[in-house]
Coordinates of C-alpha atoms in Angstrom, one line a residue:
X1 CA -116.0 9.8 -8.2
X2 CA -113.6 8.4 -10.8
X3 CA -110.6 9.6 -8.8
X4 CA -112.0 7.9 -5.7
X5 CA -112.5 4.7 -7.7
X6 CA -108.9 4.8 -8.9
X7 CA -107.6 5.5 -5.4
X8 CA -109.6 2.6 -4.1
X9 CA -108.3 0.2 -6.7
X10 CA -104.7 1.3 -6.2
X11 CA -105.1 0.9 -2.4
X12 CA -106.6 -2.6 -2.8
X13 CA -103.9 -3.6 -5.2
X14 CA -101.1 -2.2 -3.0
X15 CA -102.6 -4.1 0.0
X16 CA -102.6 -7.2 -2.1
X17 CA -99.0 -6.8 -3.0
X18 CA -98.1 -6.2 0.7
X19 CA -99.9 -9.4 1.7
X20 CA -98.1 -11.3 -1.1
X21 CA -94.7 -10.0 0.0
X22 CA -95.3 -11.1 3.6
X23 CA -97.0 -14.3 2.8
X24 CA -98.1 -15.3 -0.7
X25 CA -101.8 -15.0 -1.1
X26 CA -103.6 -18.3 -1.5
X27 CA -104.2 -19.1 -5.1
X28 CA -105.3 -22.4 -6.6
X29 CA -106.8 -23.3 -9.9
X30 CA -107.3 -26.3 -12.2
X31 CA -105.7 -27.2 -15.5
X32 CA -107.8 -25.6 -18.2
X33 CA -107.6 -28.7 -20.4
X34 CA -108.6 -31.0 -17.5
X35 CA -111.6 -28.8 -16.7
X36 CA -112.8 -28.7 -20.3
X37 CA -112.5 -32.5 -20.7
X38 CA -114.0 -33.4 -17.3
X39 CA -117.6 -32.8 -18.5
X40 CA -117.2 -35.5 -21.2
X41 CA -116.0 -38.3 -18.9
X42 CA -118.3 -41.3 -19.1
X43 CA -116.2 -44.0 -17.3
X44 CA -113.5 -44.5 -14.7
X45 CA -111.1 -45.4 -17.5
X46 CA -111.9 -42.1 -19.2
X47 CA -111.4 -40.3 -16.0
X48 CA -108.0 -42.0 -15.5
X49 CA -106.8 -41.1 -19.0
X50 CA -107.9 -37.4 -18.7
X51 CA -106.3 -37.2 -15.2
X52 CA -103.1 -38.8 -16.4
X53 CA -102.8 -36.5 -19.5
X54 CA -104.0 -33.2 -18.0
X55 CA -104.7 -33.6 -14.3
X56 CA -102.8 -31.1 -12.1
X57 CA -103.1 -32.8 -8.7
X58 CA -103.5 -29.4 -7.0
X59 CA -100.1 -28.3 -8.4
X60 CA -101.4 -25.0 -9.9
X61 CA -101.3 -22.8 -6.8
X62 CA -99.4 -20.1 -5.0
X63 CA -97.7 -22.7 -2.9
X64 CA -96.2 -24.5 -5.9
X65 CA -95.0 -21.1 -7.3
X66 CA -92.5 -21.4 -4.5
X67 CA -91.4 -25.0 -5.5
X68 CA -92.0 -26.4 -9.0
X69 CA -94.7 -24.1 -10.5
X70 CA -94.0 -21.0 -12.6
X71 CA -95.9 -18.0 -13.8
X72 CA -96.7 -19.2 -17.3
X73 CA -96.7 -15.9 -19.1
X74 CA -93.5 -14.7 -17.6
X75 CA -91.9 -18.0 -18.4
X76 CA -92.9 -17.8 -22.0
X77 CA -91.9 -14.2 -22.3
X78 CA -88.4 -14.9 -21.0
X79 CA -87.8 -17.9 -23.1
X80 CA -89.1 -16.2 -26.3
X81 CA -87.1 -13.0 -25.6
X82 CA -84.0 -15.2 -25.2
X83 CA -84.7 -17.0 -28.4
X84 CA -85.3 -13.7 -30.2
X85 CA -82.2 -12.0 -28.7
X86 CA -84.4 -9.5 -27.0
X87 CA -85.9 -8.2 -30.2
X88 CA -89.6 -7.5 -29.5
X89 CA -90.4 -7.3 -33.2
X90 CA -89.2 -10.9 -33.7
X91 CA -91.2 -12.5 -30.8
X92 CA -94.1 -13.7 -32.9
X93 CA -91.7 -15.4 -35.3
X94 CA -90.6 -17.8 -32.5
X95 CA -92.4 -21.1 -32.7
X96 CA -93.2 -21.9 -29.1
X97 CA -94.1 -25.7 -29.7
X98 CA -90.7 -26.2 -31.3
X99 CA -89.0 -24.3 -28.4
X100 CA -90.5 -26.8 -25.8
X101 CA -89.8 -29.7 -28.1
X102 CA -86.1 -29.1 -27.7
X103 CA -86.4 -30.0 -24.0
X104 CA -88.3 -33.2 -24.9
X105 CA -91.8 -31.9 -24.2
X106 CA -94.3 -33.2 -26.8
X107 CA -96.3 -30.7 -28.9
X108 CA -98.2 -33.3 -31.0
X109 CA -101.1 -32.9 -33.3
X110 CA -102.8 -35.9 -31.8
X111 CA -102.6 -38.5 -29.0
X112 CA -102.5 -41.8 -30.8
X113 CA -104.0 -43.8 -27.9
X114 CA -106.6 -41.2 -26.8
X115 CA -109.8 -43.0 -25.6
X116 CA -112.5 -43.4 -28.2
X117 CA -115.6 -41.3 -27.3
X118 CA -113.7 -38.5 -25.6
X119 CA -113.4 -35.2 -27.4
X120 CA -110.0 -34.6 -28.9
X121 CA -108.0 -32.6 -26.4
X122 CA -106.5 -29.1 -26.9
X123 CA -102.9 -29.6 -27.6
X124 CA -101.9 -25.9 -28.1
X125 CA -99.7 -26.1 -25.1
X126 CA -97.1 -28.8 -24.6
X127 CA -98.3 -32.2 -23.3
X128 CA -97.1 -32.6 -19.7
X129 CA -97.3 -28.9 -18.9
X130 CA -100.5 -28.1 -17.1
X131 CA -101.7 -24.5 -17.3
X132 CA -104.5 -22.6 -15.5
X133 CA -105.5 -19.1 -14.5
X134 CA -105.7 -18.6 -10.7
X135 CA -107.5 -15.6 -9.3
X136 CA -107.7 -14.4 -5.7
X137 CA -111.2 -14.6 -4.2
X138 CA -111.2 -11.0 -3.0
X139 CA -108.2 -9.1 -4.1
X140 CA -107.5 -8.0 -7.7
X141 CA -104.7 -10.6 -8.0
X142 CA -104.4 -13.1 -10.8
X143 CA -101.7 -15.3 -12.4
X144 CA -101.6 -18.0 -15.0
X145 CA -99.6 -20.9 -13.4
X146 CA -97.9 -23.8 -15.1
X147 CA -96.5 -27.0 -13.7
X148 CA -95.4 -30.4 -14.9
X149 CA -97.8 -33.3 -15.0
X150 CA -97.6 -37.1 -15.4
X151 CA -97.4 -36.9 -19.2
X152 CA -94.2 -34.9 -19.2
X153 CA -92.2 -38.0 -18.5
X154 CA -94.7 -40.7 -19.3
X155 CA -95.7 -40.1 -22.9
X156 CA -93.7 -40.9 -26.0
X157 CA -93.4 -39.9 -29.6
X158 CA -94.9 -42.6 -31.9
X159 CA -92.3 -44.5 -33.8
X160 CA -92.5 -45.4 -37.5
X161 CA -91.6 -48.7 -39.1
X162 CA -88.0 -47.6 -39.7
X163 CA -87.5 -46.5 -36.1
X164 CA -87.7 -42.8 -36.8
X165 CA -89.8 -40.7 -34.4
X166 CA -93.1 -39.0 -35.4
X167 CA -93.3 -36.0 -33.1
X168 CA -96.7 -35.1 -34.4
X169 CA -98.2 -38.1 -32.5
X170 CA -97.8 -39.0 -28.8
X171 CA -98.6 -42.2 -26.9
X172 CA -99.6 -41.9 -23.3
X173 CA -97.9 -44.2 -20.8
X174 CA -94.8 -44.9 -22.8
X175 CA -91.5 -43.5 -21.5
X176 CA -90.4 -40.1 -22.7
X177 CA -86.8 -41.0 -23.3
X178 CA -86.1 -37.4 -24.5
X179 CA -87.5 -35.4 -21.6
X180 CA -84.7 -33.2 -20.4
X181 CA -85.6 -31.4 -17.2
X182 CA -82.1 -30.2 -16.6
X183 CA -81.8 -28.5 -20.0
X184 CA -85.2 -27.0 -19.4
X185 CA -84.2 -25.6 -15.9
X186 CA -80.9 -24.4 -17.4
X187 CA -82.7 -22.5 -20.2
X188 CA -85.2 -21.0 -17.8
X189 CA -82.5 -19.8 -15.5
X190 CA -80.5 -18.2 -18.4
X191 CA -83.6 -16.5 -19.8
X192 CA -84.8 -15.2 -16.4
X193 CA -81.3 -14.1 -15.5
X194 CA -81.1 -11.9 -18.6
X195 CA -84.7 -10.5 -18.7
X196 CA -86.4 -10.8 -15.3
X197 CA -84.8 -7.6 -14.2
X198 CA -86.2 -5.7 -17.1
X199 CA -89.8 -5.4 -16.1
X200 CA -90.7 -3.1 -18.9
X201 CA -89.5 -5.4 -21.6
X202 CA -90.9 -8.4 -20.0
X203 CA -94.4 -6.9 -19.7
X204 CA -94.1 -5.7 -23.4
X205 CA -93.4 -9.3 -24.3
X206 CA -96.3 -10.6 -22.2
X207 CA -98.7 -8.1 -24.0
X208 CA -97.4 -9.1 -27.4
X209 CA -97.6 -12.8 -26.8
X210 CA -100.8 -12.8 -24.7
X211 CA -102.8 -9.7 -25.8
X212 CA -105.9 -10.9 -23.9
X213 CA -104.2 -10.8 -20.5
X214 CA -106.5 -9.1 -17.9
X215 CA -105.6 -5.9 -16.1
X216 CA -105.4 -7.6 -12.8
X217 CA -103.0 -10.3 -14.1
X218 CA -100.8 -7.7 -15.7
X219 CA -100.5 -5.7 -12.5
X220 CA -99.9 -8.9 -10.5
X221 CA -97.1 -10.0 -12.9
X222 CA -95.4 -6.6 -12.9
X223 CA -95.7 -5.4 -9.4
X224 CA -95.9 -8.6 -7.4
X225 CA -94.3 -11.5 -9.2
X226 CA -91.5 -9.9 -11.3
X227 CA -89.8 -8.2 -8.3
X228 CA -89.8 -11.5 -6.4
X229 CA -88.6 -13.4 -9.4
X230 CA -85.9 -11.0 -10.2
X231 CA -84.6 -10.9 -6.7
X232 CA -84.6 -14.7 -6.4
X233 CA -82.8 -15.2 -9.8
X234 CA -80.2 -12.6 -8.7
X235 CA -79.7 -14.4 -5.4
X236 CA -79.2 -17.8 -7.2
X237 CA -76.9 -16.2 -9.8
X238 CA -74.5 -14.9 -7.2
X239 CA -74.8 -18.1 -5.1
X240 CA -75.6 -21.4 -6.7
X241 CA -75.1 -20.2 -10.2
X242 CA -78.1 -22.3 -11.3
X243 CA -81.8 -22.6 -10.8
X244 CA -81.8 -25.8 -8.7
X245 CA -79.3 -27.0 -6.1
X246 CA -79.1 -30.4 -7.9
X247 CA -79.1 -31.6 -11.5
X248 CA -82.6 -32.5 -12.7
X249 CA -81.4 -35.3 -15.0
X250 CA -80.5 -36.2 -18.5
X251 CA -82.7 -37.0 -21.5
X252 CA -85.1 -39.8 -20.4
X253 CA -83.9 -40.0 -16.8
X254 CA -84.9 -37.8 -13.9
X255 CA -83.5 -37.0 -10.4
X256 CA -86.6 -37.7 -8.4
X257 CA -84.5 -38.7 -5.3
X258 CA -83.0 -35.2 -4.9
X259 CA -86.3 -33.6 -5.7
X260 CA -87.8 -35.6 -2.8
X261 CA -85.0 -34.7 -0.5
X262 CA -85.5 -31.0 -1.3
X263 CA -89.2 -31.3 -0.4
X264 CA -88.3 -33.1 2.8
X265 CA -85.9 -30.4 3.8
X266 CA -82.9 -32.7 3.5
X267 CA -81.2 -30.5 0.9
X268 CA -80.2 -26.9 1.5
X269 CA -81.6 -24.8 -1.4
X270 CA -78.6 -22.4 -1.2
X271 CA -75.8 -25.0 -1.4
X272 CA -75.1 -27.2 -4.4
X273 CA -75.9 -30.8 -3.6
X274 CA -73.5 -33.7 -4.1
X275 CA -73.7 -35.6 -7.4
X276 CA -77.1 -37.2 -7.6
X277 CA -78.4 -40.3 -9.5
X278 CA -80.9 -40.5 -12.2
X279 CA -83.8 -42.9 -12.7
X280 CA -84.6 -44.0 -16.3
X281 CA -88.3 -43.4 -17.1
X282 CA -90.1 -46.7 -17.4
X283 CA -93.0 -47.8 -19.5
X284 CA -96.2 -48.1 -17.4
X285 CA -97.2 -51.5 -18.8
X286 CA -97.4 -54.2 -16.2
X287 CA -96.7 -51.8 -13.3
X288 CA -99.9 -52.7 -11.6
X289 CA -98.4 -56.2 -10.9
X290 CA -95.9 -54.6 -8.6
X291 CA -96.4 -54.9 -4.8
X292 CA -93.8 -52.3 -4.1
X293 CA -92.9 -49.2 -6.1
X294 CA -89.7 -47.4 -7.3
X295 CA -86.9 -49.4 -8.9
X296 CA -85.5 -50.0 -5.4
X297 CA -88.8 -51.3 -4.1
X298 CA -88.7 -48.6 -1.5
X299 CA -92.5 -47.9 -1.0
X300 CA -94.7 -50.7 0.3
X301 CA -98.3 -50.4 1.3
X302 CA -98.6 -50.7 5.1
X303 CA -101.0 -53.6 5.0
X304 CA -98.9 -55.4 2.4
X305 CA -97.5 -58.8 3.0
X306 CA -94.0 -59.8 2.0
X307 CA -93.6 -59.4 -1.8
X308 CA -95.0 -62.5 -3.5
X309 CA -96.1 -63.6 -7.0
X310 CA -99.0 -61.7 -8.4
X311 CA -101.5 -63.1 -10.9
X312 CA -104.3 -61.4 -12.9
X313 CA -106.9 -62.3 -10.2
X314 CA -104.9 -60.2 -7.8
X315 CA -105.3 -57.0 -9.8
X316 CA -108.5 -56.0 -8.0
X317 CA -109.8 -52.7 -6.7
X318 CA -108.3 -53.3 -3.3
X319 CA -104.9 -53.6 -4.8
X320 CA -105.3 -50.3 -6.6
X321 CA -106.5 -48.7 -3.4
X322 CA -103.2 -49.9 -1.7
X323 CA -101.1 -48.4 -4.5
X324 CA -103.0 -45.1 -5.0
X325 CA -101.4 -43.3 -2.0
X326 CA -97.9 -44.1 -3.3
X327 CA -98.7 -42.8 -6.7
X328 CA -100.3 -39.6 -5.2
X329 CA -97.1 -39.2 -3.1
X330 CA -95.0 -39.1 -6.3
X331 CA -96.5 -35.6 -6.9
X332 CA -94.6 -34.3 -3.8
X333 CA -91.2 -34.4 -5.5
X334 CA -92.4 -34.2 -9.2
X335 CA -94.9 -31.3 -8.8
X336 CA -93.8 -29.7 -5.6
X337 CA -97.1 -30.1 -3.8
X338 CA -97.4 -30.4 0.0
X339 CA -98.2 -33.8 1.5
X340 CA -101.7 -32.4 2.4
X341 CA -102.4 -31.6 -1.2
X342 CA -101.1 -34.9 -2.4
X343 CA -103.4 -36.7 0.1
X344 CA -106.4 -34.8 -1.2
X345 CA -105.7 -36.2 -4.7
X346 CA -105.3 -39.9 -3.8
X347 CA -108.6 -40.6 -5.6
X348 CA -107.1 -39.1 -8.8
X349 CA -104.2 -41.5 -8.5
X350 CA -106.7 -44.4 -8.2
X351 CA -108.4 -43.2 -11.4
X352 CA -105.0 -43.3 -13.2
X353 CA -104.4 -46.8 -11.9
X354 CA -107.8 -47.9 -13.2
X355 CA -106.8 -46.5 -16.7
X356 CA -103.5 -48.4 -16.4
X357 CA -105.5 -51.7 -16.3
X358 CA -106.5 -51.0 -19.9
X359 CA -103.2 -49.4 -21.0
X360 CA -101.1 -51.0 -23.7
X361 CA -97.9 -49.6 -25.3
X362 CA -97.6 -49.0 -29.0
X363 CA -97.1 -52.3 -30.8
X364 CA -93.6 -52.9 -32.1
X365 CA -93.5 -51.1 -35.4
X366 CA -90.6 -52.9 -37.1
X367 CA -90.0 -56.4 -38.6
X368 CA -89.9 -59.5 -36.5
X369 CA -88.2 -62.7 -37.6
X370 CA -91.1 -65.0 -36.7
X371 CA -89.1 -68.2 -37.3
X372 CA -87.1 -67.4 -34.1
X373 CA -90.1 -66.6 -31.9
X374 CA -90.8 -70.0 -30.4
X375 CA -87.2 -70.5 -29.6
X376 CA -86.9 -67.0 -28.1
X377 CA -90.1 -67.6 -26.1
X378 CA -88.6 -70.8 -24.5
X379 CA -85.3 -69.0 -23.7
X380 CA -87.2 -66.2 -22.0
X381 CA -89.2 -68.8 -20.0
X382 CA -86.0 -70.5 -18.8
X383 CA -83.7 -67.5 -18.4
X384 CA -85.8 -64.4 -17.6
X385 CA -89.3 -65.2 -16.4
X386 CA -88.4 -66.0 -12.8
X387 CA -87.4 -62.4 -12.3
X388 CA -89.3 -60.4 -15.0
X389 CA -92.6 -62.3 -15.0
X390 CA -94.2 -65.1 -16.9
X391 CA -96.0 -64.1 -20.1
X392 CA -98.7 -66.2 -21.9
X393 CA -97.8 -68.3 -24.9
X394 CA -99.2 -65.8 -27.4
X395 CA -96.5 -65.1 -30.0
X396 CA -98.2 -62.0 -31.4
X397 CA -98.8 -59.9 -28.3
X398 CA -97.7 -61.7 -25.1
X399 CA -99.5 -60.6 -21.9
X400 CA -98.3 -61.1 -18.3
X401 CA -100.0 -64.0 -16.5
X402 CA -97.8 -63.9 -13.3
X403 CA -95.2 -61.6 -11.8
X404 CA -92.8 -62.7 -9.0
X405 CA -92.0 -59.2 -7.6
X406 CA -88.4 -60.3 -7.4
X407 CA -85.9 -58.0 -5.6
X408 CA -82.2 -58.8 -5.5
X409 CA -78.7 -58.1 -6.6
X410 CA -77.6 -58.4 -10.2
X411 CA -74.4 -56.3 -9.7
X412 CA -75.7 -53.2 -11.5
X413 CA -74.7 -49.6 -10.5
X414 CA -75.2 -49.3 -6.7
X415 CA -75.4 -45.5 -6.4
X416 CA -79.2 -45.3 -6.5
X417 CA -79.7 -47.9 -3.8
X418 CA -76.9 -46.5 -1.6
X419 CA -78.4 -43.0 -1.7
X420 CA -82.0 -44.3 -1.0
X421 CA -81.0 -44.6 2.6
X422 CA -82.6 -44.7 6.1
X423 CA -82.4 -40.9 6.4
X424 CA -84.7 -40.5 3.4
X425 CA -87.0 -43.4 4.4
X426 CA -87.4 -42.1 8.0
X427 CA -88.3 -38.6 6.8
X428 CA -91.0 -40.1 4.5
X429 CA -92.3 -42.3 7.3
X430 CA -92.6 -39.4 9.7
X431 CA -94.8 -37.5 7.3
X432 CA -98.5 -37.6 6.6
X433 CA -98.2 -40.6 4.3
X434 CA -96.5 -42.8 6.9
X435 CA -99.9 -44.3 7.7
X436 CA -100.5 -45.2 4.1
X437 CA -97.3 -46.9 3.2
X438 CA -93.9 -47.7 4.5
X439 CA -90.7 -46.4 3.0
X440 CA -87.6 -48.5 3.5
X441 CA -83.9 -48.0 2.8
X442 CA -82.8 -49.8 -0.4
X443 CA -80.6 -52.8 -0.3
X444 CA -81.1 -54.0 -3.9
X445 CA -83.2 -53.4 -7.0
X446 CA -86.6 -54.7 -8.1
X447 CA -86.8 -56.5 -11.4
X448 CA -89.5 -54.7 -13.6
X449 CA -92.0 -56.2 -15.9
X450 CA -90.9 -56.0 -19.5
X451 CA -94.0 -54.7 -21.2
X452 CA -93.1 -51.9 -23.6
X453 CA -89.4 -52.9 -23.4
X454 CA -88.7 -52.2 -27.1
X455 CA -89.3 -48.4 -26.6
X456 CA -87.7 -48.1 -23.2
X457 CA -84.0 -47.6 -24.2
X458 CA -81.5 -46.8 -22.8
X459 CA -81.6 -49.9 -20.5
X460 CA -81.0 -50.8 -16.9
X461 CA -82.4 -48.7 -14.0
X462 CA -79.9 -45.9 -14.7
X463 CA -80.2 -45.9 -18.5
X464 CA -76.6 -46.9 -19.1
X465 CA -76.9 -49.4 -22.0
X466 CA -78.1 -48.1 -25.4
X467 CA -79.7 -51.3 -26.9
X468 CA -80.9 -54.7 -25.9
X469 CA -78.2 -56.2 -28.3
X470 CA -75.5 -54.5 -26.2
X471 CA -77.2 -55.5 -22.9
X472 CA -77.0 -59.2 -23.9
X473 CA -73.3 -58.7 -24.7
X474 CA -71.7 -57.1 -21.6
X475 CA -68.2 -57.0 -23.1
X476 CA -69.5 -55.0 -26.0
X477 CA -71.4 -52.4 -24.1
X478 CA -70.3 -48.9 -25.2
X479 CA -68.5 -46.6 -22.8
X480 CA -70.2 -43.5 -24.3
X481 CA -73.4 -43.0 -26.2
X482 CA -75.9 -40.2 -27.0
X483 CA -79.5 -40.0 -25.9
X484 CA -82.3 -37.5 -26.6
X485 CA -84.3 -36.7 -29.7
X486 CA -83.1 -40.1 -31.1
X487 CA -84.4 -42.6 -33.6
X488 CA -84.6 -46.3 -32.6
X489 CA -82.6 -49.2 -34.1
X490 CA -85.4 -51.8 -34.5
X491 CA -83.0 -54.6 -35.2
X492 CA -80.7 -54.2 -32.1
X493 CA -83.7 -52.7 -30.2
X494 CA -82.7 -49.5 -28.7
X495 CA -81.0 -46.2 -29.6
X496 CA -80.1 -45.9 -33.2
X497 CA -76.3 -45.5 -33.6
X498 CA -73.1 -46.8 -35.0
X499 CA -69.8 -47.8 -33.4
X500 CA -67.2 -45.1 -33.4
X501 CA -63.8 -44.5 -31.8
X502 CA -63.3 -44.8 -28.1
X503 CA -65.9 -47.6 -27.6
X504 CA -68.8 -45.2 -28.4
X505 CA -72.2 -45.6 -29.9
X506 CA -73.2 -42.4 -31.7
X507 CA -76.1 -41.3 -33.9
X508 CA -75.5 -41.4 -37.7
X509 CA -74.2 -38.2 -39.0
X510 CA -77.2 -38.0 -41.3
X511 CA -79.7 -38.0 -38.4
X512 CA -81.0 -34.7 -37.0
X513 CA -82.3 -35.1 -33.4
X514 CA -85.7 -33.6 -32.6
X515 CA -84.7 -32.6 -29.1
X516 CA -81.5 -31.6 -27.2
X517 CA -79.1 -34.5 -26.8
X518 CA -76.7 -35.5 -24.0
X519 CA -73.7 -37.8 -24.1
X520 CA -73.7 -40.5 -21.5
X521 CA -70.3 -41.6 -20.1
X522 CA -70.7 -44.8 -18.2
X523 CA -67.5 -44.1 -16.3
X524 CA -69.2 -41.3 -14.4
X525 CA -70.8 -41.6 -11.0
X526 CA -74.2 -43.3 -11.2
X527 CA -73.9 -44.4 -14.8
X528 CA -72.0 -47.7 -14.6
X529 CA -73.2 -50.1 -17.3
X530 CA -71.9 -53.2 -15.4
X531 CA -74.1 -56.0 -14.1
X532 CA -77.0 -58.0 -15.4
X533 CA -74.8 -60.7 -17.0
X534 CA -77.0 -63.4 -15.5
X535 CA -79.3 -64.8 -18.1
X536 CA -77.0 -63.9 -20.9
X537 CA -73.7 -65.4 -19.9
X538 CA -74.6 -68.9 -20.9
X539 CA -76.5 -68.1 -24.2
X540 CA -75.0 -68.7 -27.6
X541 CA -75.2 -65.9 -30.3
X542 CA -78.1 -67.8 -31.9
X543 CA -80.0 -67.9 -28.6
X544 CA -79.4 -64.2 -27.9
X545 CA -80.8 -63.4 -31.4
X546 CA -83.9 -65.5 -30.8
X547 CA -84.5 -63.9 -27.4
X548 CA -84.1 -60.5 -28.9
X549 CA -86.8 -61.2 -31.5
X550 CA -89.2 -62.4 -28.9
X551 CA -88.6 -59.4 -26.7
X552 CA -89.7 -57.1 -29.6
X553 CA -93.3 -58.4 -29.0
X554 CA -93.5 -56.9 -25.4

């Protein structure tokens, strides 16, 4: 009887692996943290915060294991083995939160703007990485899947009064100017390349790091996923020589355009793509005042009129309903879901937009010269407001009262708009979301609202200027600077640094970054720091200083 049972299990398992090899079995699960917090939600705002922080948008599935998802336990095993130089005895000495922090993922002790009344979330896995166990309904197949979420890019460390980061606290909605998806992808590729072919060592690592892993998941990892993973890594190693056919970005800037092209079938997975362009991660403050989304204004709701001024009375549920499909569509390139899955989660996007109505960034933590504020406020009104929005007269915490939705040419780097062309727009419009919004080729850039500006360095759409002080003085903009794991200069407002040889702005020698850094060279493709002289070219030094003090309040 026992022998028959074993034979039956082995036969069923073998059948499952055959099915997987021909067509991956359908798996889907929910983020464990999202599921746990969902029972405590009492309002739409709560639902939006929980969805933003831990919602998976259907991205934990067998389908996303072929795009952006990963088998979590194999991922951890490979990274930790790489860190421990393959020494199994040293695995538990590796501090996994610090390992992910290198790539800009937050592993905080607390979320500083977590809604009152909700239970404190489990932060044992990095913020912005959603994890859940998927099990097949009939076959003995199981795998813990991970994928990125909104908070990977849209949450920040909290900054102290001297501009130094406090990685033990995170703030949802602020830009993660240290998230480094390219460094993460590179590290994963190196770790899998070295260890994915050694199934015995990988499974030993899984058992040591995750001793409660079920029998069915262990068998799935070893006999179904590891062979596929090993073969795919070997194929990429001998072909592309990297995990992705394009660079995923630099700290604080991501390559969403190439990720979208890949999902649309406009990029060949087996051929290295031409140089891409990166989009600096924005603060989410004031984004509901937009009538088109992306920094090129590419996505417009179908029923939208021509972009016009928005006021607070226009931020109504109907406006959120128009924007929600666009936000849901962002998960196609960022999480690798299908358009059908993204459509099923439009209501999750609407919940996030509802939370964004209440969102505020961390207040500026440094000193403000209040004697200059009135003058700075008037300069902003005269020089900046017609593009970036009119704020009320409050000189403690100004709030938007109208936003023009201005789109135009200010002579900044053109690579992003040139690559957001008709080929991309037509592919989007032909898809399922074509009846929700219109994608158009880019001809210029959309001026953003400036809420959260002080923590959004580096500046311009491509992250090519390290501080607001430099932005206001185009002739003094550095050619080279370093971003990632940085502190902030709360006087110049931007990346902390000092002028060094070769027109560079580099971190002080005494500062130790908390994440991997990258040097930005503004002579390289897509990184030009030219443009946006308008508004600054007629100002005196005293006027620039007054404007800078006022912008700290945003």
